[in-house]
Coordinates of N, CA and C in Angstrom, one line a residue:
X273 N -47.7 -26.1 136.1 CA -47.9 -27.3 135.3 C -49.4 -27.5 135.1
X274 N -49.7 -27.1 133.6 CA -51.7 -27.1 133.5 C -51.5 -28.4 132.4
X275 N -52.4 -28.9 132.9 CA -52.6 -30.3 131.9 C -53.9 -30.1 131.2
X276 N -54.3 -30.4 129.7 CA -55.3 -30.3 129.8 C -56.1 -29.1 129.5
X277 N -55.4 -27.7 129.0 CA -55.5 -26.2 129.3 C -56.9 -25.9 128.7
X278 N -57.8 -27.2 127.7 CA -59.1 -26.8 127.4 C -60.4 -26.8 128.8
X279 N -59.3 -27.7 129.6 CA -60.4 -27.7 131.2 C -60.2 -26.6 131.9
X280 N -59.4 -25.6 131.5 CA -59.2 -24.3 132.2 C -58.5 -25.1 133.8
X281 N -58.9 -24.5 135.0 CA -58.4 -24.9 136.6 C -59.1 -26.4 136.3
X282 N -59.5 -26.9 135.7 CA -59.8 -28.5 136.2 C -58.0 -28.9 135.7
X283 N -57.7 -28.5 134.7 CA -56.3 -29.0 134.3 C -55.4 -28.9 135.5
X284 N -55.5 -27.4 136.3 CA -54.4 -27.0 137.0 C -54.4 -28.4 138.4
X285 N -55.9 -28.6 138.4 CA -56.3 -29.6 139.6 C -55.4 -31.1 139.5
X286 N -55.9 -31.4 138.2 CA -55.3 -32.3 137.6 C -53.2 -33.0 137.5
X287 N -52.9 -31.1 137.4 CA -51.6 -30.9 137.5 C -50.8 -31.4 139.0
X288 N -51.7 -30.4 139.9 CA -51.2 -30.5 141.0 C -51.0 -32.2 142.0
X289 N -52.3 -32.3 141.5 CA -52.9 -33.9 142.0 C -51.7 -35.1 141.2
X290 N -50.7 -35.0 139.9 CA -49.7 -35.6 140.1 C -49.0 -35.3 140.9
X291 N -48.4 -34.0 140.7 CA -47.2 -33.5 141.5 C -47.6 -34.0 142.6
X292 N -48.6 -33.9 143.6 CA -48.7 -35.0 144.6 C -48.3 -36.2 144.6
X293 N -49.0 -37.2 143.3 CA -48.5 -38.3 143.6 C -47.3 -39.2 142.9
X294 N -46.7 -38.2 142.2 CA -45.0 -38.0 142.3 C -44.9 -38.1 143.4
X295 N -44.6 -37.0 144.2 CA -44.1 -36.9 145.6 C -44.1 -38.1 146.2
X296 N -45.6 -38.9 146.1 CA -45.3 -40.2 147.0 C -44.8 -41.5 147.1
X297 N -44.9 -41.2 145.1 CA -43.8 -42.3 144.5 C -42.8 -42.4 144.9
X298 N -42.1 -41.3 144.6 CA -40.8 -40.6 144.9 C -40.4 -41.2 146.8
X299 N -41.2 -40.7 147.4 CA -41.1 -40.9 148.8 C -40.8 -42.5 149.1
X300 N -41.8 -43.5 148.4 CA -41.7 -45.0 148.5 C -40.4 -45.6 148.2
X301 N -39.5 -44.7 146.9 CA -38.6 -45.4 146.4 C -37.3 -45.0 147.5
X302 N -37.4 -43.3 148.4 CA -36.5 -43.3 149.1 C -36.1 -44.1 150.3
X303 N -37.4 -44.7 150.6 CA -37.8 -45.2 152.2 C -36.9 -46.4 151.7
X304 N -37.7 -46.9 149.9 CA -37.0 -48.2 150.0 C -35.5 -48.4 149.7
X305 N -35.0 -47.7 149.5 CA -33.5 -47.2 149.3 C -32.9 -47.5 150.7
X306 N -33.5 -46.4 151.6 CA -33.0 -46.4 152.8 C -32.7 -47.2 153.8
X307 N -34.3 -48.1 153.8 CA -34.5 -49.3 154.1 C -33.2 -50.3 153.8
X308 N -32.7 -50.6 152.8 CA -32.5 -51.5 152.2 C -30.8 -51.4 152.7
X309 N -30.7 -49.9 152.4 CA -29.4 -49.6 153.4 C -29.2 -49.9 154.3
X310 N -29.9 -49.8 155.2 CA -29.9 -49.9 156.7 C -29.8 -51.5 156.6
X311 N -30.7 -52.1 155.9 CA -30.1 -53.2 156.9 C -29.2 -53.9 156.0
X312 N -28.8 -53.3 154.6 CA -27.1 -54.0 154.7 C -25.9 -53.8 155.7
X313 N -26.4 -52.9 156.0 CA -25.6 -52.3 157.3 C -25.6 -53.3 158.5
X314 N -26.7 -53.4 159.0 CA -27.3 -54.2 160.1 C -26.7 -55.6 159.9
X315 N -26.5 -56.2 158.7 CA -26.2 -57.6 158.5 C -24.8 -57.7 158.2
X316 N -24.5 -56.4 158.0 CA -22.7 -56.4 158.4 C -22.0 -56.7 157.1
X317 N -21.2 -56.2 156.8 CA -20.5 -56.5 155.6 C -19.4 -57.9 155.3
X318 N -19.9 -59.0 154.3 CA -19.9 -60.3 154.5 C -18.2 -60.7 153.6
X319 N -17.9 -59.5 153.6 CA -16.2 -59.6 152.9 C -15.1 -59.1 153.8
X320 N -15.8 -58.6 155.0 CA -14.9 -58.9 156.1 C -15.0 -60.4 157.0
X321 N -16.0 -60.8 156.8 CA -15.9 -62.2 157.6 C -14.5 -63.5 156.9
X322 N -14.3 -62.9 155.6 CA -13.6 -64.4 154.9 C -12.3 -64.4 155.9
X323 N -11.3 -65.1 155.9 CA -10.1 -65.8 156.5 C -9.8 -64.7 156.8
X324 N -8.9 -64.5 155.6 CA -7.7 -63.4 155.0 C -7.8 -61.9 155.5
X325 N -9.3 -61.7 156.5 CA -9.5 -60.5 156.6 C -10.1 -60.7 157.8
X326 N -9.5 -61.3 158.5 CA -9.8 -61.5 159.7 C -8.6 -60.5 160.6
X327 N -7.5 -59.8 160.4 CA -6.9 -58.5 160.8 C -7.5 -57.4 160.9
X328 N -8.5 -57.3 159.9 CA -9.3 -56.0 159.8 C -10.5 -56.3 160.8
X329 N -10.9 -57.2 161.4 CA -12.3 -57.7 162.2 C -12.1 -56.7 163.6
X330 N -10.7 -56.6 164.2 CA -10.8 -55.8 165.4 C -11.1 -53.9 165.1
X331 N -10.3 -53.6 164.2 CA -10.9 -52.5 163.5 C -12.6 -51.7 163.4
X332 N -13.3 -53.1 162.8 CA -14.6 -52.8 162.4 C -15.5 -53.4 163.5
X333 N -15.3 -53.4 165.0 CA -15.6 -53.6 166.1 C -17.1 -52.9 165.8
X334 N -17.2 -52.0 165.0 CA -19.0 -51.0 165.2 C -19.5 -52.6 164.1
X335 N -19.1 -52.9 163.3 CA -20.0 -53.6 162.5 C -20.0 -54.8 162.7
X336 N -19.9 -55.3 163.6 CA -19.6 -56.6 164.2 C -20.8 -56.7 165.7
X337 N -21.0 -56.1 166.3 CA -21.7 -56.0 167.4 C -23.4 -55.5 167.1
X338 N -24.1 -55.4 168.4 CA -25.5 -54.6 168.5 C -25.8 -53.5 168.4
X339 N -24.7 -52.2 168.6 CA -24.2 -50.8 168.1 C -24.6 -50.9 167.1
X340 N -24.0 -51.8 165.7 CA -24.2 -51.7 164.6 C -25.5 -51.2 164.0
X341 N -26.5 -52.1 164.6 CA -27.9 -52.3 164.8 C -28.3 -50.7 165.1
X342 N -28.4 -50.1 166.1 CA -28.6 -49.1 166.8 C -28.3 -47.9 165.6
X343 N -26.7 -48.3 165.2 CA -26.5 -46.8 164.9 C -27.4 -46.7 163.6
X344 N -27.1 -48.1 162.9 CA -27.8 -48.2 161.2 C -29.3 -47.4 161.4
X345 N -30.0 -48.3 162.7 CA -31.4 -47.7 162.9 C -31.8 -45.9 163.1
X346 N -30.2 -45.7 163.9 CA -30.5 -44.0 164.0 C -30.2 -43.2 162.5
X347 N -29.5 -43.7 162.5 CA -29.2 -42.8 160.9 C -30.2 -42.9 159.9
X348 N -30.8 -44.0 159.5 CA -31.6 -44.4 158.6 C -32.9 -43.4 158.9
X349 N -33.5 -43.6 160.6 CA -34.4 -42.9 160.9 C -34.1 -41.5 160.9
X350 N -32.9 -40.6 160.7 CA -32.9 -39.6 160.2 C -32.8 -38.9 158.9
X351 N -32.2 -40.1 158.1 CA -32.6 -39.7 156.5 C -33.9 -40.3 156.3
X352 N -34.5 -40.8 156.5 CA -36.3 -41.1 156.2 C -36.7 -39.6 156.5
X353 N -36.6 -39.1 158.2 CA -37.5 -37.8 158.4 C -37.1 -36.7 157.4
X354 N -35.7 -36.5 157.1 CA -35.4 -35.2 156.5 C -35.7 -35.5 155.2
X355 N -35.7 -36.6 154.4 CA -36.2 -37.1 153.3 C -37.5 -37.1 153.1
X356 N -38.7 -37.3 154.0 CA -39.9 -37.5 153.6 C -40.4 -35.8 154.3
X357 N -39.5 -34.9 154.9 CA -39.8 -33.8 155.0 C -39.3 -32.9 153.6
X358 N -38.5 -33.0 153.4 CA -38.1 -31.9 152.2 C -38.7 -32.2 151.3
X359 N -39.0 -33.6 150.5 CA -40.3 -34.2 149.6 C -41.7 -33.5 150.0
X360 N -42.0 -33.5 151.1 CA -43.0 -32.8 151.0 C -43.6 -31.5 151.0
X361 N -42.4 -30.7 151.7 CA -42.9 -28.9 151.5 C -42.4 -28.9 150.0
X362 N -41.0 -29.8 149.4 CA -41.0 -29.2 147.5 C -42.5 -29.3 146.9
X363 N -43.1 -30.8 147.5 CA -44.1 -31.3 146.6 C -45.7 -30.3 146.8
X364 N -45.9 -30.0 148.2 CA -46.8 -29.1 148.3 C -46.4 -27.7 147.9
X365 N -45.5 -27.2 147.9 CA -45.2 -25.5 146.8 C -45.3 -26.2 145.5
X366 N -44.7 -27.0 145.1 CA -45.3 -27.0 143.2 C -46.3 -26.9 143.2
X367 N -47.5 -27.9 143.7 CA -48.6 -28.1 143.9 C -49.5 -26.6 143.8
X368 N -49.3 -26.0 144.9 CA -50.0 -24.7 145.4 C -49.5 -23.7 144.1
X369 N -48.2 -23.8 143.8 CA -47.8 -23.1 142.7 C -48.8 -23.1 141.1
X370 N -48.7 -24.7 141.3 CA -49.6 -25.7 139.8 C -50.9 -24.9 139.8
X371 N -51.5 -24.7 141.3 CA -52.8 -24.2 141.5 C -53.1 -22.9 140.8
X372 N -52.0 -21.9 141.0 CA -52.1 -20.6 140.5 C -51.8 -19.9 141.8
X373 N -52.1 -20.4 142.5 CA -51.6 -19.4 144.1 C -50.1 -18.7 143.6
X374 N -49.9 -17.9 144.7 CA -48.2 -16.6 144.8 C -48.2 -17.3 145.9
X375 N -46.9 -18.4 145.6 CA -46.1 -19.2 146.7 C -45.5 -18.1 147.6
X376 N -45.0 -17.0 147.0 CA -44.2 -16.0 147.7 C -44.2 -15.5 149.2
X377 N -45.5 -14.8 149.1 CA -46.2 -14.5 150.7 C -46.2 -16.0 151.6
X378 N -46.3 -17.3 151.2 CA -45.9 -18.4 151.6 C -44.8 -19.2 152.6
X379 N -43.8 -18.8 151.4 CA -42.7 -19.1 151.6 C -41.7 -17.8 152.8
X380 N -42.4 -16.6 152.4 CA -42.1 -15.5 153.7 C -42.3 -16.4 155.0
X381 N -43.6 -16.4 155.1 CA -44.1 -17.1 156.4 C -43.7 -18.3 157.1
X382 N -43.1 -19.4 156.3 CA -42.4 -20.4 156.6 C -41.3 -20.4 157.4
X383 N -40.6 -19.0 156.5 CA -39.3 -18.5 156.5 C -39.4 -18.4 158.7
X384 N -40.2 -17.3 158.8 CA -40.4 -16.7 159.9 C -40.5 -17.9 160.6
X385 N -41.5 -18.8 160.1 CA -42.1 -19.6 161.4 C -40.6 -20.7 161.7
X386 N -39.8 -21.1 160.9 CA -39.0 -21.9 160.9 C -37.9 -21.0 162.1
X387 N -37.7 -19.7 161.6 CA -36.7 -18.9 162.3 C -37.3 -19.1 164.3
X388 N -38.2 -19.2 164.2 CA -39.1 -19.2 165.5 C -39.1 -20.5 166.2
X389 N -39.7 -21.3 165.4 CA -39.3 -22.9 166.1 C -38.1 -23.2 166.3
X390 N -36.9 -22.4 165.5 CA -35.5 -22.7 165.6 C -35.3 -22.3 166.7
X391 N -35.7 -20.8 167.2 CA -35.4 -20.3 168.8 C -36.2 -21.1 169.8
X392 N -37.3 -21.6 169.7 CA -37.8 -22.5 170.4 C -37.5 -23.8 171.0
X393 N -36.9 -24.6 169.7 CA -36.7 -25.9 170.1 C -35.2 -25.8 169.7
X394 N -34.2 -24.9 170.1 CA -32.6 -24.7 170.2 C -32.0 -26.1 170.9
X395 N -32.8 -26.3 171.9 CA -31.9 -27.0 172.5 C -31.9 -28.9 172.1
X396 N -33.4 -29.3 171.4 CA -33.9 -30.3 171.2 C -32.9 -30.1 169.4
X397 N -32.9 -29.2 168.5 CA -32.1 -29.4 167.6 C -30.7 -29.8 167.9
X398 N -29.9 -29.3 168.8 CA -28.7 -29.0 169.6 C -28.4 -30.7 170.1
X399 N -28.9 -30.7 171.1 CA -28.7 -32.7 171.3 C -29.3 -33.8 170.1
X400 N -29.5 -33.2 168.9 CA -30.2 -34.3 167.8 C -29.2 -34.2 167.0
X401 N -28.2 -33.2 166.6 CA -27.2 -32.5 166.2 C -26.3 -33.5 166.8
X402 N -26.1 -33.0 168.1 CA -24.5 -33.9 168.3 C -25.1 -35.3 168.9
X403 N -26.0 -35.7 168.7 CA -26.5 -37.2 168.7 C -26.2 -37.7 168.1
X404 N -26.2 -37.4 166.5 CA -26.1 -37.6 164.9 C -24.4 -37.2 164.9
X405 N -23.9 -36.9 165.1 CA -22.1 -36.9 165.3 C -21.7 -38.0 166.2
X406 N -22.3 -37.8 168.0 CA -21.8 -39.2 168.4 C -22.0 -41.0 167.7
X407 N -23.1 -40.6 166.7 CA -23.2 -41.8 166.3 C -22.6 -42.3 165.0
X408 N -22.5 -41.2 164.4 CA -21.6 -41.3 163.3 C -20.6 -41.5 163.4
X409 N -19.4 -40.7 164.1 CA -17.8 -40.9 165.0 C -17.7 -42.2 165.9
X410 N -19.1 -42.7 165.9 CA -18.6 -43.8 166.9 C -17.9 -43.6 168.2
X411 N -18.1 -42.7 169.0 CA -17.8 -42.3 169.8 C -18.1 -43.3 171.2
X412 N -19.1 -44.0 171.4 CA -19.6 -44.8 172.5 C -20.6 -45.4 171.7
X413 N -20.9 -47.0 171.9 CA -22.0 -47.6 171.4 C -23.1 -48.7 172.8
X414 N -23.5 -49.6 172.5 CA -24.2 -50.2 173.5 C -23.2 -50.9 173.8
X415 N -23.2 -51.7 175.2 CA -22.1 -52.3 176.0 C -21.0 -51.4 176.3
X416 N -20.4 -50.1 176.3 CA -19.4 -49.5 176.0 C -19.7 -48.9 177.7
X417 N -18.1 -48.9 178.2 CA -18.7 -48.2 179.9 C -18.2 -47.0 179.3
X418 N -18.4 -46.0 180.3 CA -18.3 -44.7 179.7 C -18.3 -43.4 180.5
X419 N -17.3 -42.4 181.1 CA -17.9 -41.5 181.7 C -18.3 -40.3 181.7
X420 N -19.3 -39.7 182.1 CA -20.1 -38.6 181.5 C -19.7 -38.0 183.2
X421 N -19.0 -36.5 183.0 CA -19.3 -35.6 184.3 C -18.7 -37.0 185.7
X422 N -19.4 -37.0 186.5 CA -19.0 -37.6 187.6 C -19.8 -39.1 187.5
X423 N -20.3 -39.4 186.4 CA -20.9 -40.6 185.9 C -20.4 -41.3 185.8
X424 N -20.3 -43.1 186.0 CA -19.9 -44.1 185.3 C -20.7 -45.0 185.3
X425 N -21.2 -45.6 183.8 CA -22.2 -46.3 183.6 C -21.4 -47.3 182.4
X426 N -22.7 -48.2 181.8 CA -22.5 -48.9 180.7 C -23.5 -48.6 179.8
X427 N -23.8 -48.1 179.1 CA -24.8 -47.5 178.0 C -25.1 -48.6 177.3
X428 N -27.0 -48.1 177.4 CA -28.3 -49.5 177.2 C -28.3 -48.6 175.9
X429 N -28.7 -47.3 175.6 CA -29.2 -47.2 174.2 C -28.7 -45.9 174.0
X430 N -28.7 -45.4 172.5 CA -28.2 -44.6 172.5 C -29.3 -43.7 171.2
X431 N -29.5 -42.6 171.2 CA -30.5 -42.0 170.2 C -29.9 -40.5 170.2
X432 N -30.7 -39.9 168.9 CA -29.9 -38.7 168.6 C -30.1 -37.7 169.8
X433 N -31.1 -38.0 170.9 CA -31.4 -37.0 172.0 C -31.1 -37.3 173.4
X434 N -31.0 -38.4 173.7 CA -30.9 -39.1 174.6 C -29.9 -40.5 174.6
X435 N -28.8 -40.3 175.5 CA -28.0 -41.4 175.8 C -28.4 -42.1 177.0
X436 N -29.1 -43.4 177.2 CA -29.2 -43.9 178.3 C -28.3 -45.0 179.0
X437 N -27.9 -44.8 180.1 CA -26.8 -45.8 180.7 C -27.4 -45.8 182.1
X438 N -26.8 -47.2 182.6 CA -26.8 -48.1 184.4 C -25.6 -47.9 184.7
X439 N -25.8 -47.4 186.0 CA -24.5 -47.6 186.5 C -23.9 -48.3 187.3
X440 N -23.4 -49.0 188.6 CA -23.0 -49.8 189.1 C -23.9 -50.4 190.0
X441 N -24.9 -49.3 191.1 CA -25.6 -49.4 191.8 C -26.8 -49.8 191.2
X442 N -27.1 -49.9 189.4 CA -28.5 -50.1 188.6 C -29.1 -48.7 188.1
X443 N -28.5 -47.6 188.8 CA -29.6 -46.6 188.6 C -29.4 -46.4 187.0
X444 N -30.5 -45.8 186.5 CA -30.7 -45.8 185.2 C -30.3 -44.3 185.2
X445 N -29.3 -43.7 184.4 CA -29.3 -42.3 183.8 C -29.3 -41.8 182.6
X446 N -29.9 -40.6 182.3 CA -30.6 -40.3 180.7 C -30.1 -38.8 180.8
X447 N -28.9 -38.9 180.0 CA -28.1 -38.2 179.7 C -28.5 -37.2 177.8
X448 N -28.7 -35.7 178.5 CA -29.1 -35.2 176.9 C -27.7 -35.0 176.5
X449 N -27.8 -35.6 175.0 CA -26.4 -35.6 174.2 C -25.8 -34.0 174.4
X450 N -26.6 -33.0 173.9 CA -26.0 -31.6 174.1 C -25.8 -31.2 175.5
X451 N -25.8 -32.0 176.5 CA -24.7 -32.0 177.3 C -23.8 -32.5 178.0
X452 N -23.2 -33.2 176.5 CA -21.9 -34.0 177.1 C -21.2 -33.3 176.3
X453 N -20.2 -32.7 177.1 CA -19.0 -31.5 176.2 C -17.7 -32.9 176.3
X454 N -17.8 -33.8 177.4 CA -16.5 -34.5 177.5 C -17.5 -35.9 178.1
X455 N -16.3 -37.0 177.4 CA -17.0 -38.1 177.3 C -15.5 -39.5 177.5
X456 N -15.4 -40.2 178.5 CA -14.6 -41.3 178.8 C -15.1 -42.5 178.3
X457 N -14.5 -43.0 177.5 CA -14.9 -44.4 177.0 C -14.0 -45.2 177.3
X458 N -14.4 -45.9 178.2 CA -13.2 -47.4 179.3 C -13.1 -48.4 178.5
X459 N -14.0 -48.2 177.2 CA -14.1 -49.7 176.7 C -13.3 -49.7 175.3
X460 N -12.7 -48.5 175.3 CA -12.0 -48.1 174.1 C -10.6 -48.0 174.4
X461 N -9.3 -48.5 174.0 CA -7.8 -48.2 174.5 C -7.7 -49.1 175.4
X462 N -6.9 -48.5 176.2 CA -6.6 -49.7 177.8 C -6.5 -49.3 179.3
X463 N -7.6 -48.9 179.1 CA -8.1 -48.5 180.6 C -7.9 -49.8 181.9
X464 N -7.1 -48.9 182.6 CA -6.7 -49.7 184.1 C -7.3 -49.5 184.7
X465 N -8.0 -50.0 185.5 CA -9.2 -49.8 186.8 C -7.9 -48.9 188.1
X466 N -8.1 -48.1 188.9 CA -7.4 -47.3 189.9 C -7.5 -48.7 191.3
X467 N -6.6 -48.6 191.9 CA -6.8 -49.6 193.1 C -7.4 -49.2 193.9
X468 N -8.1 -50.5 194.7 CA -9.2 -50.1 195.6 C -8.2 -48.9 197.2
X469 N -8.8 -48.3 197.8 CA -8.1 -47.3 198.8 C -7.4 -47.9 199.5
X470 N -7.8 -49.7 200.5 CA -7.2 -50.8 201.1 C -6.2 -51.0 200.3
X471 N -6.3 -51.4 199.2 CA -5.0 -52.1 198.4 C -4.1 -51.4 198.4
X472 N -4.3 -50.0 197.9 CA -3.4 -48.8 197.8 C -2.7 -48.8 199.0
X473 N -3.3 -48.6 199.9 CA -2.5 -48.4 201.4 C -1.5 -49.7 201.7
X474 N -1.9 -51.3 201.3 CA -1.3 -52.1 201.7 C -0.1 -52.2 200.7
X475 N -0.1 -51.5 200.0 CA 1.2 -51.5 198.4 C 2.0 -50.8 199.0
X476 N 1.3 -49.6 199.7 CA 2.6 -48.2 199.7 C 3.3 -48.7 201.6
X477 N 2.6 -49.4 202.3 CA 3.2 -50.2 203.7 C 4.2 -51.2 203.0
X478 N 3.9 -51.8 201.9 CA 4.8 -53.1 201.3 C 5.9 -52.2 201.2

């Protein structure tokens, strides 16, 4: 893109320096999109509150509570990053392209480096991954008790990398999402507490 082709490279300069601030435009109007989603989200959808739809209220238990809050915040904050990321490597290759550079050898190198950080940070993509599923599926939200492995807690927060829950004693545990293969939610269905070992014994004497 040469604007200007009697300035020779002042045009190409010229070219490129929109395509940047495209890019940023462009970036302002996703954030505000995104934004704007999120917290319709957050404020909850106001055509389930009327009378008549007060059946559907136990259903939409995620949009009713502080989860709501949480998940809207995680998801949003994940379409912002991958949105203000892929905006910006398109907007700097046109750019570099605009310039006259051979994006080519470029884009090789990316290729590689990306292939590398992928083996590197496997396991940090891996719990961001099924972070971004537990939160989506609704799977456990805040207040929700929950058992992880030989865990039982009530979960304070929940993010695409890290699940944090207290457990009875207080202790705080910070649980990476990519490793919870199996997950108990007490606060989901109709979980019966087991009787205490005393009681047990005084039931099976009765």
């Amino acid at each position: 893109m040469t604007f200007l082709p009697s300035l020779g490279y002042g045009g190409q300069v010229i070219g490129a320096l929109i395509i940047l601030i495209g890019a940023v435009l462009l970036w302002l109007v996703v954030r505000y999109l995104i934004a704007r989603s999120v917290k319709r989200v957050q404020d909850g959808y106001s055509v389930f509150k009327k009378p008549h739809f007060k059946w559907a209220q136990p259903v939409l238990r995620p949009f009713d509570s502080a989860r709501r809050v949480q998940r809207a915040e995680t998801i949003g904050g994940l379409m912002s990053s991958v949105a203000a990321g892929t905006i910006a490597i398109v907007a700097t290759l046109m750019a570099i392209d605009t310039l006259g550079f051979n994006i080519g050898p470029i884009l090789a190198s990316v290729g590689i480096v990306g292939i590398a950080i992928g083996f590197g940070a496997r396991e940090v993509i891996r719990d961001a991954f099924l972070g971004f599923f537990i939160t989506i599926e609704d799977q456990y939200g805040i207040g929700d008790t929950i058992e992880v492995g030989d865990t039982v807690g009530v979960v304070q927060s929940l993010g695409l990398r890290i699940t944090r829950m207290v457990d009875e004693n207080g202790a705080i545990w910070y649980v990476r999402n990519g490793d919870i293969t199996k997950v108990g939610n007490r606060s989901q269905g109709n979980y019966v507490a087991p009787p205490e070992p005393a009681q047990a014994a005084a039931e099976g004497q009765s």
